[in-house]
Amino acid sequence: MRKTKARSSRAGRRTVKSGIPGAAALIGAAALIVAGAPAQAAGGADGGPAEVIPGKGTATPALVGGIREAAASSGSAADAARGHLAGKRDRYRIAEPARDLKPVQTLNAGAAETVRLQQKHHGVDVLGGQYVVRMEKKNGKRVVTGTSGKYFTGLKAGTQAEVSEKLAAERAVAATLHDLAGNRLARSDAARAKGAAPQQARSLSGTARGLVVVPRGPGVLTRHVTVRGTDPATGRPVLREVYIDAKAGYPVLQYSGLKSFGTGDAAALRDRARGAAAGPSEAAARTAAGPLSPGVTGSGVKYDGTTVELGLYKDTARNEYVMTDYARMWDSSKNLISTWDARGKDVGETSGRWPDGIKEFGSSEPSFGKEATEAGAVDAHWAAGKVYDYYKKVHGRDSLDGRGMAVNSLVGVTEFGAPLINAFWDGTKMVYGGGDEEYKTLSADLDVVGHEMTHGVVENSANLVYAGQSGALNEAIADYFGNAIDADAAGKAMDDPAAGLLGEDLCRTKSPRECAFRDLNDGHTTSKNFIGVGFGSDGGGVHLNSTIFSGALWDIREDVGRTLADKIVYKALTEYMTPLDGFTEGRDAVTAAAKALGASAKELGVVQRSFNAHGIVANWEQALGVDTDLLSSRLNTAGTGAGAGGGWWAASRSNDDGSEAYSVWAGRTDGSGSPKLMSPNDGRYHVHPATDGKTVAWVAYSAAGSDVLTRPLAGGPIKKVYGTATGEVSGVRVEGGTVVIDTADPVGGRHVGYVRTGDKQPTWVDGGRAEVATALPSLSGGKVAYAKLYPEGDDYGIGTEVLDLKTGTRTLMGQLGKPESIGQTGINATGVFWLADEATGDQGQVAVRRAAFDGTGVKDLSKETGADALHASDLTVSESAVTVTAEVPDMTYRNETLAKLWQFAADGSSRARVSCNRGEQTSAAAAGGKQVVWIDGTTGTTDLVTRTRPAGTCG
């Protein structure tokens, strides 16, 4: 559960940079695989399948239903499942199931057997390649009743990596640091001692997880790296799953591993959690109790004033009753449901790790008092038991993994000593923030606890990838079951307008509707409300777009009843869905599950109508409208941007399925003519392009390092102007014979350099000194502007500097205060522009500032304070206009909170929105006058678009 964009302290501030590497290429799950086609009849009368849904981009069906085909009765269910697939090779087109499908889970429910199989490509795991076989075994005979999932038949990628695990981990950490830093240079980036690594270089580590094939086209061989640690700017926990191209070393895919703020190393943390929960006293109790549970029944008062029963244990070592429930799993795994006192622990200590020194909440009496209530412990412990009971009694599931795993809840977590208004599941446990003057602790609403625990159920069944559409599906199912458990416990009628609210009971003064995080009755549809964003924003829309699907599920529950609806959704999740499913596959799974449960024709009609009402139909993505002119569709790239100048644009592109390394293309900004291929298609990733209308410059990225290349638009040879084996290069600018670059060295230092015609090496504007950092350059009229961080007495100064390349004169711009960070710079014939962050107690607003070349006449086009202040992250400048990328913070994700483009007259006399498109707008490049080119995510893909004038206020 997440109340997004919660207020933050100064330490938690950072201008937002969208586009985690991998975001642009994977805005929806469909960028990896395309949603299934409509169901087709495929026999039935002659004993063949009654229904087959073809897989898109693969010869293996996405779903087969309506069959009862004999399978091997002896041996394991997994062997029988693979034998079925082998015996029906003409149907499934899986050449060697025994070789290429590895069993990962078998679920038994009465006579039903559900086998999940992981696809291997020459022994290497395929991301999201999972196929499910459903069977029944009665009276010693076994039959297959259906199959579903994704098996990618077109994979041809080699499996020999050219990038080492060490290099992959380094590249993954560098990509994560680059994303976290955003477009800013801050005081915290300073190296306090000459030669010392800045804090950001020490805050993260990468762990190689092995080779993985990303199923784009013929496949991309990658090294999977998990990056964990803390954000150097905010201290917040970081957990990223990064996939590094195993041949070129480029991060082709990256997304957050935090499901509603967290997912960790499940196996290691589960062992740690179980060990912590089973101290000497508890272990002795298990041994001494024999067949009887050593648990006792106690009580406590919830936030709402209700007295409830609690499962407790009398800890003789502490001489206290503690919140450890033995009874619920005593007859199965004997694992525990425990609630831990984590007050005073920072969120960074609890996500992806087990914090030291915490204990279960305890009381001298079995009746817990006011302290446990106000800490949220009573609500958390009671609710965890309720959610466990729901899954056990309604679905026969023993705990979150179906095998009796321990359930641990940490309550009272803070953020930099301030309240944390959030809750998350981290792969092994629930973590709840302690609340503040308005919000109670997040455990104080049963639907929040149900939501977080359901993430554990999802992770241990379909394991929906927490990004894009599959991530929104993950959130939707967590919302559905969390709210279902809460509504039923409260006795709410399904037609109660408040029944669909989540988190509505968490506020102290606001009404339930004002307080609610989301509403499953919000009526959201794909055509009106789907918002295309990169993974840098809400994981690609996992919360933004979730109520489109959860709303359809809630409608089903209203119309067919609680009991049947819950069984349908649970069956769809555990027996039909697979990791990369999107909305359309989710609809197919729910429909198939309803049929398998014997739903009537009327009930099936309700299911279809509910999905239709929310726009979840075949090819729904094609119905999304825009107000922009398309320059290049489906770039299918990640971690790179666009450039413009002199009537031309330049952008990186992959092929249609995103499987090829990127090439740089250039075209006219008026849309005339055909784009030109500027870079070689040589297996390197050609990224960060820039153009002045005569020359295109870019970075070629490979396992050997990074090269800066140029080529005339009129044609001619490609020239290498700079190369590095260890550093990162971005922020390329070009004008005439001068190329400017923004570099980062392996220990986190940043330096701006320039190369002119005939130069063999760059000239560094800061002399390459370790104690000075320069970044975020712009180039125009023979002048370079950049952010500069430099020693100043016993401290560091930070500001914007301009270097005149003709005279060598350096001029530090004046300021209106003491900046904490400097954002992107821009320059034109009249002056210098930059983003400045000075205030220490706001929510991340920045000023849009300008000055004359001599550093005087400093003026804010947009102030850092006031109602119109922007939360800006990027800036681009023409002679007459300044375009700023900014977003509006809010407590909930919505269209207006995404990155949007704002344009000012260069003198600050006017301000307007560039485009009213509903999706995310990033990588803006001024193309002359008021025209801007940018990468737009509205349609759910990554399109290069333009407008020649601002759209206005956008309502």
PDB file of C-alpha atoms in Angstrom, residues 256-362:
ATOM      1  CA  SER A 256      12.392  -1.160  -8.565  1.00  0.00           C
ATOM      2  CA  GLY A 257      12.267  -4.322  -6.499  1.00  0.00           C
ATOM      3  CA  LEU A 258      10.256  -2.524  -3.824  1.00  0.00           C
ATOM      4  CA  LYS A 259       6.644  -3.669  -3.806  1.00  0.00           C
ATOM      5  CA  SER A 260       4.947  -0.703  -2.230  1.00  0.00           C
ATOM      6  CA  PHE A 261       8.363   0.353  -0.936  1.00  0.00           C
ATOM      7  CA  GLY A 262      10.174  -2.925  -0.541  1.00  0.00           C
ATOM      8  CA  THR A 263      11.238  -6.373  -1.634  1.00  0.00           C
ATOM      9  CA  GLY A 264      14.355  -8.067  -0.397  1.00  0.00           C
ATOM     10  CA  ASP A 265      16.453 -11.189  -0.619  1.00  0.00           C
ATOM     11  CA  ALA A 266      13.577 -13.418   0.341  1.00  0.00           C
ATOM     12  CA  ALA A 267      15.480 -16.568   1.229  1.00  0.00           C
ATOM     13  CA  ALA A 268      18.108 -14.893   3.398  1.00  0.00           C
ATOM     14  CA  LEU A 269      15.658 -12.587   5.106  1.00  0.00           C
ATOM     15  CA  ARG A 270      13.168 -15.352   5.742  1.00  0.00           C
ATOM     16  CA  ASP A 271      15.838 -17.382   7.506  1.00  0.00           C
ATOM     17  CA  ARG A 272      16.850 -14.325   9.512  1.00  0.00           C
ATOM     18  CA  ALA A 273      13.254 -13.520  10.399  1.00  0.00           C
ATOM     19  CA  ARG A 274      12.486 -17.066  11.461  1.00  0.00           C
ATOM     20  CA  GLY A 275      15.645 -17.191  13.526  1.00  0.00           C
ATOM     21  CA  ALA A 276      14.819 -13.908  15.216  1.00  0.00           C
ATOM     22  CA  ALA A 277      11.266 -15.019  15.886  1.00  0.00           C
ATOM     23  CA  ALA A 278      12.404 -18.273  17.433  1.00  0.00           C
ATOM     24  CA  GLY A 279      14.559 -17.161  20.341  1.00  0.00           C
ATOM     25  CA  PRO A 280      15.686 -19.561  23.081  1.00  0.00           C
ATOM     26  CA  SER A 281      12.422 -19.274  24.998  1.00  0.00           C
ATOM     27  CA  GLU A 282      10.263 -19.884  21.938  1.00  0.00           C
ATOM     28  CA  ALA A 283      12.401 -22.783  20.753  1.00  0.00           C
ATOM     29  CA  ALA A 284      12.145 -24.383  24.179  1.00  0.00           C
ATOM     30  CA  ALA A 285       8.402 -23.878  24.149  1.00  0.00           C
ATOM     31  CA  ARG A 286       8.090 -25.725  20.853  1.00  0.00           C
ATOM     32  CA  THR A 287      10.057 -28.633  22.230  1.00  0.00           C
ATOM     33  CA  ALA A 288       8.252 -28.799  25.563  1.00  0.00           C
ATOM     34  CA  ALA A 289       4.710 -28.273  24.327  1.00  0.00           C
ATOM     35  CA  GLY A 290       4.486 -31.488  22.360  1.00  0.00           C
ATOM     36  CA  PRO A 291       1.240 -31.687  20.431  1.00  0.00           C
ATOM     37  CA  LEU A 292      -0.292 -28.677  22.190  1.00  0.00           C
ATOM     38  CA  SER A 293       0.342 -25.083  21.142  1.00  0.00           C
ATOM     39  CA  PRO A 294       2.153 -23.065  23.808  1.00  0.00           C
ATOM     40  CA  GLY A 295       0.199 -19.992  22.769  1.00  0.00           C
ATOM     41  CA  VAL A 296      -2.234 -18.123  24.963  1.00  0.00           C
ATOM     42  CA  THR A 297      -5.083 -15.764  24.207  1.00  0.00           C
ATOM     43  CA  GLY A 298      -4.784 -12.133  25.156  1.00  0.00           C
ATOM     44  CA  SER A 299      -6.395  -8.900  24.103  1.00  0.00           C
ATOM     45  CA  GLY A 300      -5.765  -5.345  23.028  1.00  0.00           C
ATOM     46  CA  VAL A 301      -7.587  -2.241  21.890  1.00  0.00           C
ATOM     47  CA  LYS A 302      -7.434  -1.235  18.242  1.00  0.00           C
ATOM     48  CA  TYR A 303      -7.199   2.355  17.066  1.00  0.00           C
ATOM     49  CA  ASP A 304     -10.966   2.406  16.543  1.00  0.00           C
ATOM     50  CA  GLY A 305     -11.564   1.552  20.214  1.00  0.00           C
ATOM     51  CA  THR A 306     -12.585  -2.060  19.640  1.00  0.00           C
ATOM     52  CA  THR A 307     -11.201  -4.686  22.031  1.00  0.00           C
ATOM     53  CA  VAL A 308      -9.987  -7.730  20.111  1.00  0.00           C
ATOM     54  CA  GLU A 309      -8.438 -11.105  20.872  1.00  0.00           C
ATOM     55  CA  LEU A 310      -4.731 -11.547  20.230  1.00  0.00           C
ATOM     56  CA  GLY A 311      -2.678 -14.708  19.859  1.00  0.00           C
ATOM     57  CA  LEU A 312       0.189 -14.374  22.371  1.00  0.00           C
ATOM     58  CA  TYR A 313       2.958 -16.319  24.054  1.00  0.00           C
ATOM     59  CA  LYS A 314       4.235 -16.059  27.642  1.00  0.00           C
ATOM     60  CA  ASP A 315       7.966 -15.476  27.248  1.00  0.00           C
ATOM     61  CA  THR A 316       9.474 -16.680  30.503  1.00  0.00           C
ATOM     62  CA  ALA A 317      12.873 -15.227  29.702  1.00  0.00           C
ATOM     63  CA  ARG A 318      11.351 -11.742  29.418  1.00  0.00           C
ATOM     64  CA  ASN A 319       8.569 -12.460  31.921  1.00  0.00           C
ATOM     65  CA  GLU A 320       6.172 -10.871  29.460  1.00  0.00           C
ATOM     66  CA  TYR A 321       3.344 -11.802  27.179  1.00  0.00           C
ATOM     67  CA  VAL A 322       4.598 -11.157  23.659  1.00  0.00           C
ATOM     68  CA  MET A 323       2.864 -10.736  20.296  1.00  0.00           C
ATOM     69  CA  THR A 324       3.797 -14.138  18.949  1.00  0.00           C
ATOM     70  CA  ASP A 325       0.929 -16.305  17.730  1.00  0.00           C
ATOM     71  CA  TYR A 326       1.720 -20.012  17.850  1.00  0.00           C
ATOM     72  CA  ALA A 327      -1.795 -21.325  17.447  1.00  0.00           C
ATOM     73  CA  ARG A 328      -2.602 -20.607  13.822  1.00  0.00           C
ATOM     74  CA  MET A 329       0.191 -22.669  12.260  1.00  0.00           C
ATOM     75  CA  TRP A 330       0.765 -25.136  15.082  1.00  0.00           C
ATOM     76  CA  ASP A 331      -0.812 -27.992  13.127  1.00  0.00           C
ATOM     77  CA  SER A 332       1.218 -27.292   9.972  1.00  0.00           C
ATOM     78  CA  SER A 333       4.632 -25.646   9.876  1.00  0.00           C
ATOM     79  CA  LYS A 334       4.679 -24.489  13.526  1.00  0.00           C
ATOM     80  CA  ASN A 335       5.843 -21.117  12.249  1.00  0.00           C
ATOM     81  CA  LEU A 336       4.784 -17.946  13.979  1.00  0.00           C
ATOM     82  CA  ILE A 337       2.829 -14.762  13.402  1.00  0.00           C
ATOM     83  CA  SER A 338       4.840 -12.103  15.230  1.00  0.00           C
ATOM     84  CA  THR A 339       4.615  -8.342  15.626  1.00  0.00           C
ATOM     85  CA  TRP A 340       7.844  -6.476  16.355  1.00  0.00           C
ATOM     86  CA  ASP A 341       8.567  -3.155  18.027  1.00  0.00           C
ATOM     87  CA  ALA A 342      10.558  -1.190  15.436  1.00  0.00           C
ATOM     88  CA  ARG A 343       9.904   2.259  16.854  1.00  0.00           C
ATOM     89  CA  GLY A 344      12.956   4.404  16.322  1.00  0.00           C
ATOM     90  CA  LYS A 345      14.212   2.249  13.464  1.00  0.00           C
ATOM     91  CA  ASP A 346      14.729   4.075  10.191  1.00  0.00           C
ATOM     92  CA  VAL A 347      13.125   2.716   7.043  1.00  0.00           C
ATOM     93  CA  GLY A 348      16.605   2.190   5.608  1.00  0.00           C
ATOM     94  CA  GLU A 349      17.325  -0.263   8.422  1.00  0.00           C
ATOM     95  CA  THR A 350      14.223  -2.351   7.772  1.00  0.00           C
ATOM     96  CA  SER A 351      13.883  -2.707   4.010  1.00  0.00           C
ATOM     97  CA  GLY A 352      15.725  -5.676   2.581  1.00  0.00           C
ATOM     98  CA  ARG A 353      17.266  -6.503   5.962  1.00  0.00           C
ATOM     99  CA  TRP A 354      16.387  -7.493   9.521  1.00  0.00           C
ATOM    100  CA  PRO A 355      17.122  -4.615  11.920  1.00  0.00           C
ATOM    101  CA  ASP A 356      19.253  -5.305  14.959  1.00  0.00           C
ATOM    102  CA  GLY A 357      17.936  -5.077  18.485  1.00  0.00           C
ATOM    103  CA  ILE A 358      14.186  -5.298  17.943  1.00  0.00           C
ATOM    104  CA  LYS A 359      11.860  -7.436  20.051  1.00  0.00           C
ATOM    105  CA  GLU A 360       8.275  -8.584  19.813  1.00  0.00           C
ATOM    106  CA  PHE A 361       5.858  -6.204  21.496  1.00  0.00           C
ATOM    107  CA  GLY A 362       5.466  -7.320  25.094  1.00  0.00           C
TER     108      GLY A 362
END
